[in-house]
Amino acid sequence: MKRTLFTALLAAGLLSMGACKQDNKTEVGEAGMNQAATQAADAANPAVDNPNVTGETAAPNPNAPVMTFAESEYNFGDIKQGEVVKHTFEFTNTGKTPLLIDNAQASCGCTVPQWPKDPVAPGAKGTIAVEFNSTGKVGVQNKTITITANTQPNTTNIAIKGNVLDMANGPVRQ
């Protein structure tokens, strides 16, 4: 965006400097100057054919991998503050091509996901282990793990939740 604006301003400046002490607005007109600046900016910054950026909808790939979870949310229930709890989410690649997980990121630093780094073949199962550290947390906790993979769409969400008990002040319910 900044590059486009800079290029447009540069092109407009060059156009205005082209005539010695003459008002370009009278020769070219303001619309002509704007059109020239737009053309210069478009030439310097060609459009990228990326449906994720332009808002176009890509045709679904019938052979794309599909990540199908046995459960997409897990509730730890009540846990004591400071406790570290773990849960493993199991999934199956129900697509026709190998599933490649690029990343799994939690909505909070207190939650750490671990995912398979190797491709998951069609029909094969995989797991994503999630560890939640309740230190410094009190009350109901909802954490989302966003998985980025070669699926369509390319992100899938799973979630954990639980109620962290404040043992110093008694149970907290929200």
PDB file of C-alpha atoms in Angstrom:
ATOM      1  CA  MET A   1       0.000   0.000   0.000  1.00  0.00           C
ATOM      2  CA  LYS A   2       2.797   2.417   0.939  1.00  0.00           C
ATOM      3  CA  ARG A   3       4.724   1.444  -2.189  1.00  0.00           C
ATOM      4  CA  THR A   4       1.684   2.115  -4.384  1.00  0.00           C
ATOM      5  CA  LEU A   5       1.099   5.513  -2.771  1.00  0.00           C
ATOM      6  CA  PHE A   6       4.782   6.436  -3.102  1.00  0.00           C
ATOM      7  CA  THR A   7       4.830   5.364  -6.756  1.00  0.00           C
ATOM      8  CA  ALA A   8       1.684   7.356  -7.488  1.00  0.00           C
ATOM      9  CA  LEU A   9       3.108  10.459  -5.808  1.00  0.00           C
ATOM     10  CA  LEU A  10       6.398  10.040  -7.640  1.00  0.00           C
ATOM     11  CA  ALA A  11       4.622   9.706 -10.993  1.00  0.00           C
ATOM     12  CA  ALA A  12       2.491  12.778 -10.275  1.00  0.00           C
ATOM     13  CA  GLY A  13       5.616  14.733  -9.293  1.00  0.00           C
ATOM     14  CA  LEU A  14       7.397  13.743 -12.487  1.00  0.00           C
ATOM     15  CA  LEU A  15       4.418  14.815 -14.561  1.00  0.00           C
ATOM     16  CA  SER A  16       4.277  18.195 -12.868  1.00  0.00           C
ATOM     17  CA  MET A  17       8.010  18.746 -13.412  1.00  0.00           C
ATOM     18  CA  GLY A  18       7.775  17.932 -17.112  1.00  0.00           C
ATOM     19  CA  ALA A  19       6.753  21.429 -18.230  1.00  0.00           C
ATOM     20  CA  CYS A  20       8.901  24.384 -17.221  1.00  0.00           C
ATOM     21  CA  LYS A  21       6.872  26.808 -15.146  1.00  0.00           C
ATOM     22  CA  GLN A  22       3.639  25.734 -16.810  1.00  0.00           C
ATOM     23  CA  ASP A  23       0.497  24.585 -15.079  1.00  0.00           C
ATOM     24  CA  ASN A  24      -0.019  20.962 -16.134  1.00  0.00           C
ATOM     25  CA  LYS A  25      -3.654  21.146 -15.135  1.00  0.00           C
ATOM     26  CA  THR A  26      -4.360  23.383 -18.089  1.00  0.00           C
ATOM     27  CA  GLU A  27      -2.561  21.095 -20.596  1.00  0.00           C
ATOM     28  CA  VAL A  28      -3.431  17.605 -19.345  1.00  0.00           C
ATOM     29  CA  GLY A  29      -6.221  18.324 -16.931  1.00  0.00           C
ATOM     30  CA  GLU A  30      -6.535  16.968 -13.427  1.00  0.00           C
ATOM     31  CA  ALA A  31      -8.228  13.754 -14.632  1.00  0.00           C
ATOM     32  CA  GLY A  32      -5.344  13.103 -17.030  1.00  0.00           C
ATOM     33  CA  MET A  33      -2.786  13.551 -14.259  1.00  0.00           C
ATOM     34  CA  ASN A  34      -4.667  11.147 -12.003  1.00  0.00           C
ATOM     35  CA  GLN A  35      -4.930   8.595 -14.810  1.00  0.00           C
ATOM     36  CA  ALA A  36      -1.191   8.840 -15.552  1.00  0.00           C
ATOM     37  CA  ALA A  37      -0.342   8.397 -11.869  1.00  0.00           C
ATOM     38  CA  THR A  38      -2.641   5.384 -11.621  1.00  0.00           C
ATOM     39  CA  GLN A  39      -1.117   3.796 -14.734  1.00  0.00           C
ATOM     40  CA  ALA A  40       2.407   4.363 -13.392  1.00  0.00           C
ATOM     41  CA  ALA A  41       1.466   2.817 -10.047  1.00  0.00           C
ATOM     42  CA  ASP A  42      -0.181  -0.189 -11.727  1.00  0.00           C
ATOM     43  CA  ALA A  43       2.890  -0.757 -13.902  1.00  0.00           C
ATOM     44  CA  ALA A  44       5.203  -0.620 -10.872  1.00  0.00           C
ATOM     45  CA  ASN A  45       2.988  -2.930  -8.788  1.00  0.00           C
ATOM     46  CA  PRO A  46       1.355  -5.590 -10.963  1.00  0.00           C
ATOM     47  CA  ALA A  47      -1.625  -7.418  -9.488  1.00  0.00           C
ATOM     48  CA  VAL A  48      -0.924 -10.765  -7.870  1.00  0.00           C
ATOM     49  CA  ASP A  49      -3.215 -13.573  -8.939  1.00  0.00           C
ATOM     50  CA  ASN A  50      -3.973 -14.909  -5.455  1.00  0.00           C
ATOM     51  CA  PRO A  51      -7.603 -15.811  -4.650  1.00  0.00           C
ATOM     52  CA  ASN A  52      -6.884 -15.530  -0.902  1.00  0.00           C
ATOM     53  CA  VAL A  53      -6.033 -11.848  -1.367  1.00  0.00           C
ATOM     54  CA  THR A  54      -8.367 -10.683  -4.112  1.00  0.00           C
ATOM     55  CA  GLY A  55     -11.524 -12.099  -2.584  1.00  0.00           C
ATOM     56  CA  GLU A  56     -12.097 -14.572  -5.418  1.00  0.00           C
ATOM     57  CA  THR A  57     -13.302 -18.005  -4.437  1.00  0.00           C
ATOM     58  CA  ALA A  58     -11.053 -20.809  -5.633  1.00  0.00           C
ATOM     59  CA  ALA A  59     -12.708 -23.905  -6.997  1.00  0.00           C
ATOM     60  CA  PRO A  60     -12.656 -26.664  -4.382  1.00  0.00           C
ATOM     61  CA  ASN A  61     -10.041 -29.330  -4.960  1.00  0.00           C
ATOM     62  CA  PRO A  62     -11.828 -32.711  -4.826  1.00  0.00           C
ATOM     63  CA  ASN A  63      -8.492 -34.411  -4.069  1.00  0.00           C
ATOM     64  CA  ALA A  64      -7.500 -32.142  -1.171  1.00  0.00           C
ATOM     65  CA  PRO A  65      -6.738 -33.727   2.198  1.00  0.00           C
ATOM     66  CA  VAL A  66      -9.501 -33.477   4.800  1.00  0.00           C
ATOM     67  CA  MET A  67      -8.791 -33.340   8.534  1.00  0.00           C
ATOM     68  CA  THR A  68     -11.667 -35.077  10.360  1.00  0.00           C
ATOM     69  CA  PHE A  69     -11.506 -34.942  14.172  1.00  0.00           C
ATOM     70  CA  ALA A  70     -13.133 -37.464  16.492  1.00  0.00           C
ATOM     71  CA  GLU A  71     -13.838 -34.454  18.747  1.00  0.00           C
ATOM     72  CA  SER A  72     -13.120 -30.796  18.119  1.00  0.00           C
ATOM     73  CA  GLU A  73     -13.499 -29.603  21.728  1.00  0.00           C
ATOM     74  CA  TYR A  74     -12.433 -31.035  25.070  1.00  0.00           C
ATOM     75  CA  ASN A  75     -13.504 -29.904  28.553  1.00  0.00           C
ATOM     76  CA  PHE A  76     -11.021 -30.522  31.374  1.00  0.00           C
ATOM     77  CA  GLY A  77     -13.672 -29.684  33.967  1.00  0.00           C
ATOM     78  CA  ASP A  78     -12.421 -28.293  37.294  1.00  0.00           C
ATOM     79  CA  ILE A  79      -8.659 -28.173  37.755  1.00  0.00           C
ATOM     80  CA  LYS A  80      -6.478 -26.645  40.464  1.00  0.00           C
ATOM     81  CA  GLN A  81      -4.589 -23.458  39.723  1.00  0.00           C
ATOM     82  CA  GLY A  82      -1.009 -24.278  38.737  1.00  0.00           C
ATOM     83  CA  GLU A  83      -1.917 -27.721  37.395  1.00  0.00           C
ATOM     84  CA  VAL A  84      -0.698 -28.734  33.922  1.00  0.00           C
ATOM     85  CA  VAL A  85      -3.262 -30.831  32.047  1.00  0.00           C
ATOM     86  CA  LYS A  86      -2.969 -32.589  28.688  1.00  0.00           C
ATOM     87  CA  HIS A  87      -5.339 -33.895  26.053  1.00  0.00           C
ATOM     88  CA  THR A  88      -4.718 -35.609  22.732  1.00  0.00           C
ATOM     89  CA  PHE A  89      -7.037 -34.882  19.815  1.00  0.00           C
ATOM     90  CA  GLU A  90      -7.224 -37.672  17.235  1.00  0.00           C
ATOM     91  CA  PHE A  91      -7.956 -36.998  13.574  1.00  0.00           C
ATOM     92  CA  THR A  92      -8.169 -38.965  10.332  1.00  0.00           C
ATOM     93  CA  ASN A  93      -7.154 -37.775   6.878  1.00  0.00           C
ATOM     94  CA  THR A  94     -10.404 -38.544   5.032  1.00  0.00           C
ATOM     95  CA  GLY A  95      -9.148 -36.855   1.846  1.00  0.00           C
ATOM     96  CA  LYS A  96      -7.450 -38.350  -1.209  1.00  0.00           C
ATOM     97  CA  THR A  97      -3.935 -36.885  -0.826  1.00  0.00           C
ATOM     98  CA  PRO A  98      -1.383 -36.711   2.013  1.00  0.00           C
ATOM     99  CA  LEU A  99      -2.130 -34.197   4.757  1.00  0.00           C
ATOM    100  CA  LEU A 100       0.692 -31.789   5.645  1.00  0.00           C
ATOM    101  CA  ILE A 101       0.294 -29.761   8.837  1.00  0.00           C
ATOM    102  CA  ASP A 102       2.301 -26.563   8.607  1.00  0.00           C
ATOM    103  CA  ASN A 103       1.556 -25.151  12.061  1.00  0.00           C
ATOM    104  CA  ALA A 104      -0.658 -25.395  15.129  1.00  0.00           C
ATOM    105  CA  GLN A 105      -0.938 -22.224  17.174  1.00  0.00           C
ATOM    106  CA  ALA A 106      -2.812 -21.674  20.415  1.00  0.00           C
ATOM    107  CA  SER A 107      -4.691 -18.515  21.339  1.00  0.00           C
ATOM    108  CA  CYS A 108      -2.605 -18.211  24.525  1.00  0.00           C
ATOM    109  CA  GLY A 109       0.979 -18.927  25.531  1.00  0.00           C
ATOM    110  CA  CYS A 110      -0.301 -21.123  28.359  1.00  0.00           C
ATOM    111  CA  THR A 111      -1.428 -23.699  25.780  1.00  0.00           C
ATOM    112  CA  VAL A 112       1.120 -25.663  23.762  1.00  0.00           C
ATOM    113  CA  PRO A 113       0.102 -27.910  20.829  1.00  0.00           C
ATOM    114  CA  GLN A 114       2.282 -30.638  19.297  1.00  0.00           C
ATOM    115  CA  TRP A 115       1.449 -31.965  15.822  1.00  0.00           C
ATOM    116  CA  PRO A 116       2.853 -34.535  13.391  1.00  0.00           C
ATOM    117  CA  LYS A 117       5.625 -33.119  11.217  1.00  0.00           C
ATOM    118  CA  ASP A 118       5.432 -35.974   8.683  1.00  0.00           C
ATOM    119  CA  PRO A 119       2.638 -36.280   6.088  1.00  0.00           C
ATOM    120  CA  VAL A 120      -0.493 -38.159   7.168  1.00  0.00           C
ATOM    121  CA  ALA A 121      -1.530 -40.523   4.376  1.00  0.00           C
ATOM    122  CA  PRO A 122      -5.136 -40.745   3.151  1.00  0.00           C
ATOM    123  CA  GLY A 123      -7.088 -42.930   5.579  1.00  0.00           C
ATOM    124  CA  ALA A 124      -4.378 -42.700   8.244  1.00  0.00           C
ATOM    125  CA  LYS A 125      -4.814 -41.282  11.727  1.00  0.00           C
ATOM    126  CA  GLY A 126      -2.796 -38.595  13.464  1.00  0.00           C
ATOM    127  CA  THR A 127      -2.856 -36.797  16.792  1.00  0.00           C
ATOM    128  CA  ILE A 128      -2.441 -33.299  18.114  1.00  0.00           C
ATOM    129  CA  ALA A 129      -1.405 -33.206  21.760  1.00  0.00           C
ATOM    130  CA  VAL A 130      -2.389 -30.086  23.698  1.00  0.00           C
ATOM    131  CA  GLU A 131      -0.931 -29.082  27.062  1.00  0.00           C
ATOM    132  CA  PHE A 132      -2.537 -26.360  29.196  1.00  0.00           C
ATOM    133  CA  ASN A 133      -0.687 -24.734  32.112  1.00  0.00           C
ATOM    134  CA  SER A 134      -3.164 -23.152  34.525  1.00  0.00           C
ATOM    135  CA  THR A 135      -0.570 -21.165  36.485  1.00  0.00           C
ATOM    136  CA  GLY A 136      -1.871 -17.619  36.944  1.00  0.00           C
ATOM    137  CA  LYS A 137      -5.302 -18.493  35.545  1.00  0.00           C
ATOM    138  CA  VAL A 138      -8.580 -18.403  37.478  1.00  0.00           C
ATOM    139  CA  GLY A 139     -12.114 -19.217  36.408  1.00  0.00           C
ATOM    140  CA  VAL A 140     -13.455 -20.528  33.119  1.00  0.00           C
ATOM    141  CA  GLN A 141     -10.792 -20.838  30.420  1.00  0.00           C
ATOM    142  CA  ASN A 142     -11.469 -21.285  26.698  1.00  0.00           C
ATOM    143  CA  LYS A 143      -8.435 -21.782  24.440  1.00  0.00           C
ATOM    144  CA  THR A 144      -8.466 -22.247  20.666  1.00  0.00           C
ATOM    145  CA  ILE A 145      -5.821 -24.073  18.638  1.00  0.00           C
ATOM    146  CA  THR A 146      -5.676 -23.050  14.973  1.00  0.00           C
ATOM    147  CA  ILE A 147      -4.200 -25.704  12.692  1.00  0.00           C
ATOM    148  CA  THR A 148      -2.777 -24.598   9.343  1.00  0.00           C
ATOM    149  CA  ALA A 149      -2.536 -27.370   6.751  1.00  0.00           C
ATOM    150  CA  ASN A 150      -2.904 -28.102   3.030  1.00  0.00           C
ATOM    151  CA  THR A 151      -6.661 -28.564   3.481  1.00  0.00           C
ATOM    152  CA  GLN A 152      -9.516 -26.460   2.072  1.00  0.00           C
ATOM    153  CA  PRO A 153      -9.986 -24.146   3.907  1.00  0.00           C
ATOM    154  CA  ASN A 154      -6.396 -24.123   5.081  1.00  0.00           C
ATOM    155  CA  THR A 155      -7.224 -23.597   8.781  1.00  0.00           C
ATOM    156  CA  THR A 156      -9.072 -25.842  11.222  1.00  0.00           C
ATOM    157  CA  ASN A 157      -9.859 -25.006  14.857  1.00  0.00           C
ATOM    158  CA  ILE A 158     -10.003 -27.237  17.902  1.00  0.00           C
ATOM    159  CA  ALA A 159     -10.565 -26.047  21.459  1.00  0.00           C
ATOM    160  CA  ILE A 160     -10.043 -26.859  25.106  1.00  0.00           C
ATOM    161  CA  LYS A 161     -11.840 -25.428  28.073  1.00  0.00           C
ATOM    162  CA  GLY A 162     -11.951 -25.867  31.798  1.00  0.00           C
ATOM    163  CA  ASN A 163     -12.547 -24.144  35.104  1.00  0.00           C
ATOM    164  CA  VAL A 164      -9.442 -23.220  37.083  1.00  0.00           C
ATOM    165  CA  LEU A 165     -10.136 -23.230  40.799  1.00  0.00           C
ATOM    166  CA  ASP A 166      -8.552 -20.525  42.936  1.00  0.00           C
ATOM    167  CA  MET A 167      -7.598 -22.686  45.889  1.00  0.00           C
ATOM    168  CA  ALA A 168      -6.620 -19.666  48.037  1.00  0.00           C
ATOM    169  CA  ASN A 169     -10.035 -17.995  47.691  1.00  0.00           C
ATOM    170  CA  GLY A 170     -12.283 -20.977  46.942  1.00  0.00           C
ATOM    171  CA  PRO A 171     -13.882 -22.081  43.635  1.00  0.00           C
ATOM    172  CA  VAL A 172     -14.632 -19.395  41.064  1.00  0.00           C
ATOM    173  CA  ARG A 173     -17.488 -19.810  38.595  1.00  0.00           C
ATOM    174  CA  GLN A 174     -18.082 -17.385  35.771  1.00  0.00           C
TER     175      GLN A 174
END
